[in-house]
PDB file of C-alpha atoms in Angstrom:
ATOM      1  CA  MET A  22       0.000   0.000   0.000  1.00 53.00           C
ATOM      2  CA  THR A  23       1.454   3.357  -1.060  1.00 67.00           C
ATOM      3  CA  MET A  24       1.429   6.017   1.654  1.00 77.00           C
ATOM      4  CA  ARG A  25       0.312   9.510   0.641  1.00 84.00           C
ATOM      5  CA  TRP A  26       0.488  12.880   2.374  1.00 86.00           C
ATOM      6  CA  VAL A  27      -2.749  14.859   2.377  1.00 83.00           C
ATOM      7  CA  ALA A  28      -2.839  18.659   2.603  1.00 82.00           C
ATOM      8  CA  ILE A  29      -6.173  19.892   3.962  1.00 82.00           C
ATOM      9  CA  ILE A  30      -6.935  23.575   3.362  1.00 84.00           C
ATOM     10  CA  ASN A  31      -9.896  25.409   4.863  1.00 80.00           C
ATOM     11  CA  THR A  32     -10.839  28.381   2.706  1.00 79.00           C
ATOM     12  CA  ASP A  33     -13.573  29.758   5.013  1.00 77.00           C
ATOM     13  CA  GLN A  34     -12.139  32.372   7.368  1.00 76.00           C
ATOM     14  CA  GLU A  35     -15.308  32.580   9.459  1.00 73.00           C
ATOM     15  CA  GLN A  36     -15.141  28.861  10.219  1.00 72.00           C
ATOM     16  CA  ILE A  37     -11.500  29.173  11.280  1.00 68.00           C
ATOM     17  CA  ASP A  38     -12.048  32.281  13.421  1.00 69.00           C
ATOM     18  CA  SER A  39     -15.024  30.706  15.202  1.00 69.00           C
ATOM     19  CA  GLY A  40     -12.734  28.162  16.842  1.00 66.00           C
ATOM     20  CA  ASP A  41     -15.384  25.458  16.475  1.00 65.00           C
ATOM     21  CA  SER A  42     -14.530  21.954  15.347  1.00 63.00           C
ATOM     22  CA  ILE A  43     -14.898  21.670  11.591  1.00 63.00           C
ATOM     23  CA  SER A  44     -16.160  18.615   9.759  1.00 63.00           C
ATOM     24  CA  THR A  45     -14.435  17.790   6.492  1.00 60.00           C
ATOM     25  CA  GLU A  46     -17.445  15.835   5.191  1.00 64.00           C
ATOM     26  CA  ASP A  47     -19.718  17.648   2.734  1.00 59.00           C
ATOM     27  CA  ASN A  48     -17.886  20.908   3.420  1.00 69.00           C
ATOM     28  CA  ASP A  49     -17.405  22.980   0.273  1.00 74.00           C
ATOM     29  CA  SER A  50     -14.828  25.145   2.055  1.00 77.00           C
ATOM     30  CA  ILE A  51     -12.442  22.245   2.615  1.00 81.00           C
ATOM     31  CA  VAL A  52      -9.934  21.352  -0.100  1.00 82.00           C
ATOM     32  CA  ALA A  53      -7.939  18.126   0.290  1.00 81.00           C
ATOM     33  CA  LEU A  54      -4.906  17.529  -1.931  1.00 82.00           C
ATOM     34  CA  SER A  55      -2.828  14.341  -2.030  1.00 83.00           C
ATOM     35  CA  PHE A  56       0.962  14.184  -2.509  1.00 85.00           C
ATOM     36  CA  ALA A  57       3.748  11.625  -2.526  1.00 86.00           C
ATOM     37  CA  THR A  58       5.961  13.424   0.019  1.00 89.00           C
ATOM     38  CA  GLU A  59       5.572  15.578   3.117  1.00 90.00           C
ATOM     39  CA  GLN A  60       7.569  18.374   1.478  1.00 92.00           C
ATOM     40  CA  GLU A  61       5.187  18.513  -1.492  1.00 90.00           C
ATOM     41  CA  ALA A  62       2.186  18.650   0.842  1.00 89.00           C
ATOM     42  CA  ARG A  63       3.689  21.463   2.930  1.00 91.00           C
ATOM     43  CA  GLU A  64       4.629  23.522  -0.115  1.00 92.00           C
ATOM     44  CA  ALA A  65       1.124  23.065  -1.519  1.00 89.00           C
ATOM     45  CA  CYS A  66      -0.323  24.423   1.728  1.00 89.00           C
ATOM     46  CA  TYR A  67       1.936  27.476   1.497  1.00 91.00           C
ATOM     47  CA  ALA A  68       0.868  28.090  -2.102  1.00 92.00           C
ATOM     48  CA  TYR A  69      -2.869  27.344  -1.925  1.00 91.00           C
ATOM     49  CA  ALA A  70      -3.906  28.399   1.603  1.00 90.00           C
ATOM     50  CA  PRO A  71      -5.657  31.779   1.233  1.00 91.00           C
ATOM     51  CA  PRO A  72      -4.472  34.735   3.321  1.00 91.00           C
ATOM     52  CA  ARG A  73      -6.424  35.811   6.381  1.00 89.00           C
ATOM     53  CA  MET A  74      -8.526  38.823   5.496  1.00 89.00           C
ATOM     54  CA  TYR A  75      -8.308  41.620   8.040  1.00 86.00           C
ATOM     55  CA  THR A  76     -11.791  42.724   9.085  1.00 82.00           C
ATOM     56  CA  PHE A  77     -12.664  46.369   8.740  1.00 80.00           C
ATOM     57  CA  ASP A  78     -13.408  46.492  12.460  1.00 81.00           C
ATOM     58  CA  GLU A  79      -9.778  45.555  13.068  1.00 81.00           C
ATOM     59  CA  CYS A  80      -8.430  48.149  10.639  1.00 85.00           C
ATOM     60  CA  THR A  81     -10.114  51.557  10.615  1.00 89.00           C
ATOM     61  CA  ASN A  82      -7.342  53.074   8.472  1.00 92.00           C
ATOM     62  CA  CYS A  83      -5.852  52.125   5.109  1.00 93.00           C
ATOM     63  CA  TYR A  84      -2.820  49.957   5.760  1.00 92.00           C
ATOM     64  CA  MET A  85      -0.801  51.810   3.128  1.00 93.00           C
ATOM     65  CA  CYS A  86      -1.697  55.507   3.146  1.00 94.00           C
ATOM     66  CA  ARG A  87      -2.974  55.401   6.773  1.00 92.00           C
ATOM     67  CA  LYS A  88      -6.023  57.530   5.921  1.00 92.00           C
ATOM     68  CA  LYS A  89      -9.219  56.756   7.800  1.00 91.00           C
ATOM     69  CA  PHE A  90     -11.939  54.743   6.081  1.00 90.00           C
ATOM     70  CA  ASN A  91     -15.505  55.996   5.707  1.00 85.00           C
ATOM     71  CA  LYS A  92     -18.581  54.620   3.972  1.00 76.00           C
ATOM     72  CA  PHE A  93     -18.751  57.238   1.226  1.00 76.00           C
ATOM     73  CA  LEU A  94     -15.392  58.756   0.240  1.00 78.00           C
ATOM     74  CA  ARG A  95     -12.885  56.103   1.335  1.00 85.00           C
ATOM     75  CA  ARG A  96     -14.405  52.644   1.292  1.00 87.00           C
ATOM     76  CA  PRO A  97     -12.265  49.739   2.535  1.00 90.00           C
ATOM     77  CA  PHE A  98     -11.213  46.738   0.445  1.00 91.00           C
ATOM     78  CA  ASN A  99      -9.152  43.667   1.196  1.00 92.00           C
ATOM     79  CA  CYS A 100      -6.062  42.856  -0.844  1.00 95.00           C
ATOM     80  CA  GLN A 101      -6.898  39.392  -2.136  1.00 93.00           C
ATOM     81  CA  ASN A 102      -3.226  38.422  -2.183  1.00 95.00           C
ATOM     82  CA  CYS A 103      -2.176  39.311   1.390  1.00 94.00           C
ATOM     83  CA  GLY A 104      -5.400  40.257   3.197  1.00 92.00           C
ATOM     84  CA  ILE A 105      -4.641  43.800   4.402  1.00 93.00           C
ATOM     85  CA  SER A 106      -7.288  46.536   4.368  1.00 93.00           C
ATOM     86  CA  ILE A 107      -6.732  49.224   1.747  1.00 94.00           C
ATOM     87  CA  CYS A 108      -8.551  52.119   0.114  1.00 93.00           C
ATOM     88  CA  LEU A 109      -9.256  52.363  -3.610  1.00 92.00           C
ATOM     89  CA  ASN A 110      -6.337  54.766  -4.163  1.00 93.00           C
ATOM     90  CA  CYS A 111      -3.917  52.162  -2.802  1.00 95.00           C
ATOM     91  CA  ALA A 112      -5.321  49.295  -4.880  1.00 95.00           C
ATOM     92  CA  THR A 113      -5.016  47.945  -8.389  1.00 96.00           C
ATOM     93  CA  ASN A 114      -6.746  45.121 -10.246  1.00 94.00           C
ATOM     94  CA  TRP A 115      -5.341  41.720 -11.171  1.00 94.00           C
ATOM     95  CA  PRO A 116      -6.967  39.070 -13.340  1.00 92.00           C
ATOM     96  CA  SER A 117      -8.320  36.448 -10.940  1.00 91.00           C
ATOM     97  CA  THR A 118      -6.146  33.863 -12.734  1.00 90.00           C
ATOM     98  CA  MET A 119      -3.117  35.382 -10.974  1.00 93.00           C
ATOM     99  CA  LEU A 120      -4.383  33.931  -7.692  1.00 92.00           C
ATOM    100  CA  PRO A 121      -4.895  30.268  -6.811  1.00 90.00           C
ATOM    101  CA  GLU A 122      -8.471  29.060  -7.155  1.00 86.00           C
ATOM    102  CA  THR A 123      -8.563  28.387  -3.404  1.00 86.00           C
ATOM    103  CA  PHE A 124      -8.218  32.130  -2.729  1.00 85.00           C
ATOM    104  CA  THR A 125     -11.551  32.914  -4.381  1.00 74.00           C
ATOM    105  CA  LEU A 126     -13.688  29.779  -4.075  1.00 62.00           C
ATOM    106  CA  LYS A 127     -16.703  31.683  -2.778  1.00 63.00           C
ATOM    107  CA  HIS A 128     -16.597  34.650  -5.138  1.00 66.00           C
ATOM    108  CA  ARG A 129     -14.806  33.849  -8.381  1.00 69.00           C
ATOM    109  CA  ARG A 130     -14.567  37.106 -10.327  1.00 77.00           C
ATOM    110  CA  ARG A 131     -12.751  38.133 -13.502  1.00 84.00           C
ATOM    111  CA  SER A 132     -10.589  40.603 -11.558  1.00 89.00           C
ATOM    112  CA  VAL A 133      -9.617  41.114  -7.914  1.00 92.00           C
ATOM    113  CA  LYS A 134      -8.380  44.029  -5.807  1.00 94.00           C
ATOM    114  CA  ILE A 135      -4.679  43.914  -4.921  1.00 96.00           C
ATOM    115  CA  CYS A 136      -2.662  46.349  -2.802  1.00 96.00           C
ATOM    116  CA  LEU A 137       0.041  48.367  -4.553  1.00 97.00           C
ATOM    117  CA  ALA A 138       2.712  46.742  -2.366  1.00 96.00           C
ATOM    118  CA  CYS A 139       1.849  43.224  -3.579  1.00 97.00           C
ATOM    119  CA  ASP A 140       1.637  44.515  -7.137  1.00 97.00           C
ATOM    120  CA  TRP A 141       5.143  46.004  -6.896  1.00 97.00           C
ATOM    121  CA  LEU A 142       6.535  42.839  -5.287  1.00 97.00           C
ATOM    122  CA  ASN A 143       5.001  40.688  -8.014  1.00 96.00           C
ATOM    123  CA  ASP A 144       6.447  42.812 -10.838  1.00 96.00           C
ATOM    124  CA  SER A 145       9.855  42.989  -9.144  1.00 97.00           C
ATOM    125  CA  PHE A 146       9.919  39.233  -8.583  1.00 97.00           C
ATOM    126  CA  ARG A 147       9.104  38.547 -12.224  1.00 96.00           C
ATOM    127  CA  MET A 148      11.932  40.818 -13.361  1.00 97.00           C
ATOM    128  CA  SER A 149      14.384  39.230 -10.912  1.00 97.00           C
ATOM    129  CA  LEU A 150      13.592  35.819 -12.418  1.00 97.00           C
ATOM    130  CA  VAL A 151      13.906  37.037 -16.007  1.00 96.00           C
ATOM    131  CA  ASN A 152      17.218  38.737 -15.155  1.00 96.00           C
ATOM    132  CA  GLY A 153      18.522  35.682 -13.293  1.00 95.00           C
ATOM    133  CA  ASP A 154      18.988  37.687 -10.076  1.00 97.00           C
ATOM    134  CA  TYR A 155      19.111  34.870  -7.515  1.00 96.00           C
ATOM    135  CA  LYS A 156      19.625  36.946  -4.369  1.00 96.00           C
ATOM    136  CA  LYS A 157      16.938  39.479  -5.221  1.00 97.00           C
ATOM    137  CA  ALA A 158      14.409  36.765  -6.098  1.00 97.00           C
ATOM    138  CA  LEU A 159      14.955  35.014  -2.762  1.00 97.00           C
ATOM    139  CA  ALA A 160      14.776  38.302  -0.857  1.00 97.00           C
ATOM    140  CA  LEU A 161      11.478  39.235  -2.515  1.00 97.00           C
ATOM    141  CA  HIS A 162      10.043  35.768  -1.889  1.00 96.00           C
ATOM    142  CA  SER A 163      10.964  36.015   1.804  1.00 96.00           C
ATOM    143  CA  THR A 164       8.332  38.778   2.227  1.00 95.00           C
ATOM    144  CA  GLY A 165       5.687  36.047   2.151  1.00 93.00           C
ATOM    145  CA  ASN A 166       3.609  37.854  -0.480  1.00 95.00           C
ATOM    146  CA  ILE A 167       4.967  36.002  -3.519  1.00 96.00           C
ATOM    147  CA  ASN A 168       3.196  32.895  -4.801  1.00 95.00           C
ATOM    148  CA  LEU A 169       5.525  30.632  -6.775  1.00 95.00           C
ATOM    149  CA  ARG A 170       2.663  28.776  -8.464  1.00 93.00           C
ATOM    150  CA  SER A 171       0.622  31.683  -9.780  1.00 93.00           C
ATOM    151  CA  PRO A 172       1.121  32.930 -13.351  1.00 94.00           C
ATOM    152  CA  PHE A 173       2.100  36.467 -14.304  1.00 94.00           C
ATOM    153  CA  ALA A 174      -1.016  37.379 -16.268  1.00 89.00           C
ATOM    154  CA  LYS A 175      -0.971  41.194 -16.325  1.00 83.00           C
ATOM    155  CA  GLY A 176      -1.026  43.039 -19.629  1.00 77.00           C
ATOM    156  CA  ASN A 177      -1.307  41.702 -23.158  1.00 79.00           C
ATOM    157  CA  HIS A 178       1.981  39.799 -23.266  1.00 85.00           C
ATOM    158  CA  GLU A 179       2.308  36.014 -23.109  1.00 91.00           C
ATOM    159  CA  THR A 180       1.409  34.703 -19.661  1.00 94.00           C
ATOM    160  CA  TYR A 181       4.301  32.916 -17.951  1.00 95.00           C
ATOM    161  CA  TYR A 182       4.496  30.962 -14.717  1.00 95.00           C
ATOM    162  CA  PRO A 183       7.457  31.796 -12.447  1.00 96.00           C
ATOM    163  CA  VAL A 184       9.262  28.616 -13.574  1.00 96.00           C
ATOM    164  CA  HIS A 185       9.072  29.815 -17.193  1.00 96.00           C
ATOM    165  CA  CYS A 186      10.624  33.141 -16.162  1.00 96.00           C
ATOM    166  CA  ALA A 187      13.399  31.327 -14.295  1.00 96.00           C
ATOM    167  CA  VAL A 188      14.193  29.379 -17.466  1.00 95.00           C
ATOM    168  CA  VAL A 189      14.338  32.598 -19.485  1.00 95.00           C
ATOM    169  CA  GLY A 190      16.719  34.050 -16.885  1.00 95.00           C
ATOM    170  CA  GLY A 191      19.044  31.082 -17.398  1.00 93.00           C
ATOM    171  CA  LYS A 192      20.028  30.830 -13.733  1.00 94.00           C
ATOM    172  CA  LEU A 193      19.985  27.105 -12.956  1.00 95.00           C
ATOM    173  CA  PRO A 194      20.294  27.511  -9.145  1.00 96.00           C
ATOM    174  CA  LEU A 195      17.199  29.731  -9.249  1.00 96.00           C
ATOM    175  CA  LEU A 196      15.220  27.161 -11.238  1.00 96.00           C
ATOM    176  CA  LYS A 197      16.366  24.382  -8.900  1.00 96.00           C
ATOM    177  CA  TRP A 198      15.395  26.459  -5.868  1.00 97.00           C
ATOM    178  CA  MET A 199      11.860  26.644  -7.204  1.00 96.00           C
ATOM    179  CA  VAL A 200      11.552  23.034  -8.369  1.00 95.00           C
ATOM    180  CA  GLU A 201      13.579  21.203  -5.705  1.00 95.00           C
ATOM    181  CA  SER A 202      13.171  23.357  -2.588  1.00 95.00           C
ATOM    182  CA  HIS A 203       9.597  24.525  -3.210  1.00 95.00           C
ATOM    183  CA  CYS A 204       8.271  21.638  -5.320  1.00 93.00           C
ATOM    184  CA  CYS A 205       7.005  23.913  -8.101  1.00 93.00           C
ATOM    185  CA  PRO A 206       5.403  21.678 -10.740  1.00 91.00           C
ATOM    186  CA  ILE A 207       6.724  21.737 -14.301  1.00 90.00           C
ATOM    187  CA  ASN A 208       4.352  19.174 -15.834  1.00 81.00           C
ATOM    188  CA  PRO A 209       3.353  20.194 -19.376  1.00 69.00           C
ATOM    189  CA  ARG A 210       0.042  18.334 -19.240  1.00 62.00           C
ATOM    190  CA  LYS A 211      -2.715  18.128 -16.676  1.00 55.00           C
ATOM    191  CA  ARG A 212      -2.425  14.919 -14.715  1.00 50.00           C
ATOM    192  CA  HIS A 213      -5.651  12.944 -14.611  1.00 44.00           C
ATOM    193  CA  SER A 214      -6.809  12.110 -11.119  1.00 45.00           C
ATOM    194  CA  LYS A 215      -8.337   8.732 -10.294  1.00 45.00           C
ATOM    195  CA  HIS A 216     -10.774  10.615  -8.097  1.00 43.00           C
ATOM    196  CA  ASP A 217     -12.328  13.344 -10.234  1.00 41.00           C
ATOM    197  CA  THR A 218     -13.670  15.758  -7.637  1.00 50.00           C
ATOM    198  CA  ARG A 219     -14.639  19.407  -7.651  1.00 52.00           C
ATOM    199  CA  TYR A 220     -11.110  20.413  -6.649  1.00 53.00           C
ATOM    200  CA  SER A 221      -9.112  17.770  -8.533  1.00 51.00           C
ATOM    201  CA  SER A 222      -7.667  20.452 -10.840  1.00 57.00           C
ATOM    202  CA  ILE A 223      -6.089  22.424  -7.971  1.00 66.00           C
ATOM    203  CA  GLY A 224      -2.366  21.708  -7.877  1.00 61.00           C
ATOM    204  CA  ASN A 225      -2.780  19.626 -11.002  1.00 64.00           C
ATOM    205  CA  GLU A 226      -2.682  22.327 -13.666  1.00 72.00           C
ATOM    206  CA  ALA A 227      -0.746  22.038 -16.903  1.00 80.00           C
ATOM    207  CA  ILE A 228       2.214  24.387 -16.484  1.00 88.00           C
ATOM    208  CA  VAL A 229       2.158  26.071 -19.875  1.00 90.00           C
ATOM    209  CA  THR A 230       2.156  29.677 -21.063  1.00 92.00           C
ATOM    210  CA  SER A 231      -0.911  31.370 -22.511  1.00 91.00           C
ATOM    211  CA  LYS A 232       0.395  30.208 -25.914  1.00 90.00           C
ATOM    212  CA  GLY A 233       0.592  26.603 -24.725  1.00 88.00           C
ATOM    213  CA  ARG A 234       4.385  26.459 -24.357  1.00 87.00           C
ATOM    214  CA  SER A 235       5.804  24.160 -21.706  1.00 88.00           C
ATOM    215  CA  VAL A 236       8.852  24.815 -19.543  1.00 91.00           C
ATOM    216  CA  LEU A 237      10.859  22.544 -21.843  1.00 88.00           C
ATOM    217  CA  GLU A 238       9.700  24.400 -24.954  1.00 87.00           C
ATOM    218  CA  VAL A 239      10.750  27.743 -23.480  1.00 89.00           C
ATOM    219  CA  ALA A 240      14.110  26.209 -22.552  1.00 88.00           C
ATOM    220  CA  MET A 241      14.599  24.849 -26.080  1.00 83.00           C
ATOM    221  CA  GLU A 242      14.340  28.370 -27.453  1.00 81.00           C
ATOM    222  CA  THR A 243      16.974  29.787 -25.086  1.00 81.00           C
ATOM    223  CA  ASN A 244      19.926  27.629 -26.234  1.00 76.00           C
ATOM    224  CA  LEU A 245      20.957  27.168 -22.587  1.00 83.00           C
ATOM    225  CA  THR A 246      22.349  23.652 -22.449  1.00 83.00           C
ATOM    226  CA  HIS A 247      22.631  23.510 -18.647  1.00 88.00           C
ATOM    227  CA  ILE A 248      18.914  24.263 -18.286  1.00 91.00           C
ATOM    228  CA  LEU A 249      17.998  21.697 -20.954  1.00 87.00           C
ATOM    229  CA  ARG A 250      20.196  19.058 -19.347  1.00 86.00           C
ATOM    230  CA  TYR A 251      18.547  19.597 -15.974  1.00 92.00           C
ATOM    231  CA  LEU A 252      15.032  19.322 -17.402  1.00 90.00           C
ATOM    232  CA  VAL A 253      15.688  16.326 -19.653  1.00 86.00           C
ATOM    233  CA  VAL A 254      18.272  14.322 -17.687  1.00 87.00           C
ATOM    234  CA  GLU A 255      17.449  15.098 -14.064  1.00 92.00           C
ATOM    235  CA  LYS A 256      13.719  15.858 -14.241  1.00 90.00           C
ATOM    236  CA  LYS A 257      12.997  13.293 -16.993  1.00 87.00           C
ATOM    237  CA  MET A 258      10.985  15.651 -19.195  1.00 84.00           C
ATOM    238  CA  ASN A 259      10.155  13.996 -22.494  1.00 80.00           C
ATOM    239  CA  ILE A 260      11.990  15.819 -25.266  1.00 77.00           C
ATOM    240  CA  MET A 261      10.009  13.836 -27.836  1.00 73.00           C
ATOM    241  CA  LEU A 262       6.982  16.013 -27.032  1.00 69.00           C
ATOM    242  CA  TYR A 263       8.773  18.972 -28.582  1.00 69.00           C
ATOM    243  CA  ARG A 264       7.527  19.508 -32.153  1.00 69.00           C
ATOM    244  CA  ASN A 265       9.584  22.388 -33.551  1.00 68.00           C
ATOM    245  CA  LEU A 266      12.192  20.510 -35.578  1.00 65.00           C
ATOM    246  CA  ASP A 267      14.132  23.635 -36.630  1.00 67.00           C
ATOM    247  CA  VAL A 268      14.711  24.751 -33.052  1.00 68.00           C
ATOM    248  CA  ALA A 269      15.506  21.188 -31.954  1.00 68.00           C
ATOM    249  CA  LEU A 270      18.179  20.813 -34.649  1.00 66.00           C
ATOM    250  CA  ARG A 271      19.609  24.236 -33.829  1.00 69.00           C
ATOM    251  CA  ASN A 272      19.905  23.172 -30.198  1.00 66.00           C
ATOM    252  CA  LEU A 273      21.561  19.910 -31.203  1.00 67.00           C
ATOM    253  CA  ALA A 274      24.120  21.798 -33.289  1.00 66.00           C
ATOM    254  CA  PHE A 275      24.759  24.194 -30.414  1.00 64.00           C
ATOM    255  CA  CYS A 276      25.254  21.310 -27.950  1.00 66.00           C
ATOM    256  CA  LEU A 277      27.661  19.556 -30.299  1.00 62.00           C
ATOM    257  CA  LYS A 278      29.767  22.705 -30.542  1.00 63.00           C
ATOM    258  CA  GLN A 279      30.098  22.745 -26.751  1.00 69.00           C
ATOM    259  CA  LEU A 280      31.613  19.241 -26.656  1.00 65.00           C
ATOM    260  CA  PRO A 281      35.417  19.005 -26.360  1.00 71.00           C
ATOM    261  CA  GLU A 282      37.355  17.671 -29.327  1.00 68.00           C
ATOM    262  CA  CYS A 283      38.271  13.989 -29.179  1.00 62.00           C
TER     263      CYS A 283
END
């Protein structure tokens, strides 16, 4: 019998704050995810557990500009990424796809309110990955407001997951930090669950860009042999799924040029 680790996430803040015992049976607020290792289960909890929303009774002033809320001129909102109370002037909108589904199970909207601090952190983290800035990426992630499994979906450009950006940056230690230390998935296809439930897609998404490109496909177009070797040799990604013959042959020629002469 194969042992599995189960991550149980309660997405209902009122249930948690009540302190009452919570039944997991027939409870739409409970999400249970199964993993092969304890590390995978813990990292899934970090990624998919929604932030605690500060109540407006707890926060009478905007967390960012410190101005007092009122019902008419300065209405309060919660940042859906970190939970703090903010006013409209200190908020921006994100597509809801930039947050895990567990963050918005009750009210799934096309866009969500995000504080300007989280927005800046998100943009800075994306750039640190693309630029291969290992120290800056880790420092930004340590704030606790960065989700390694949520795609960068702002604007009209191609939507990338953080692992795609790490590949573009070409910094192998950064990619390994995400995949090995934080168990970020790189699967190019959705894995089919034996138990097809309402939440079976959570943590089981196909990690592809908005144009359908996998992590391996992005790596193939960078000509970075150390990244390709890691994905194909160490992570066992199937290179036969790659269909662009011209790019594949160009990569083969590039790899051959890197080999020492006999």
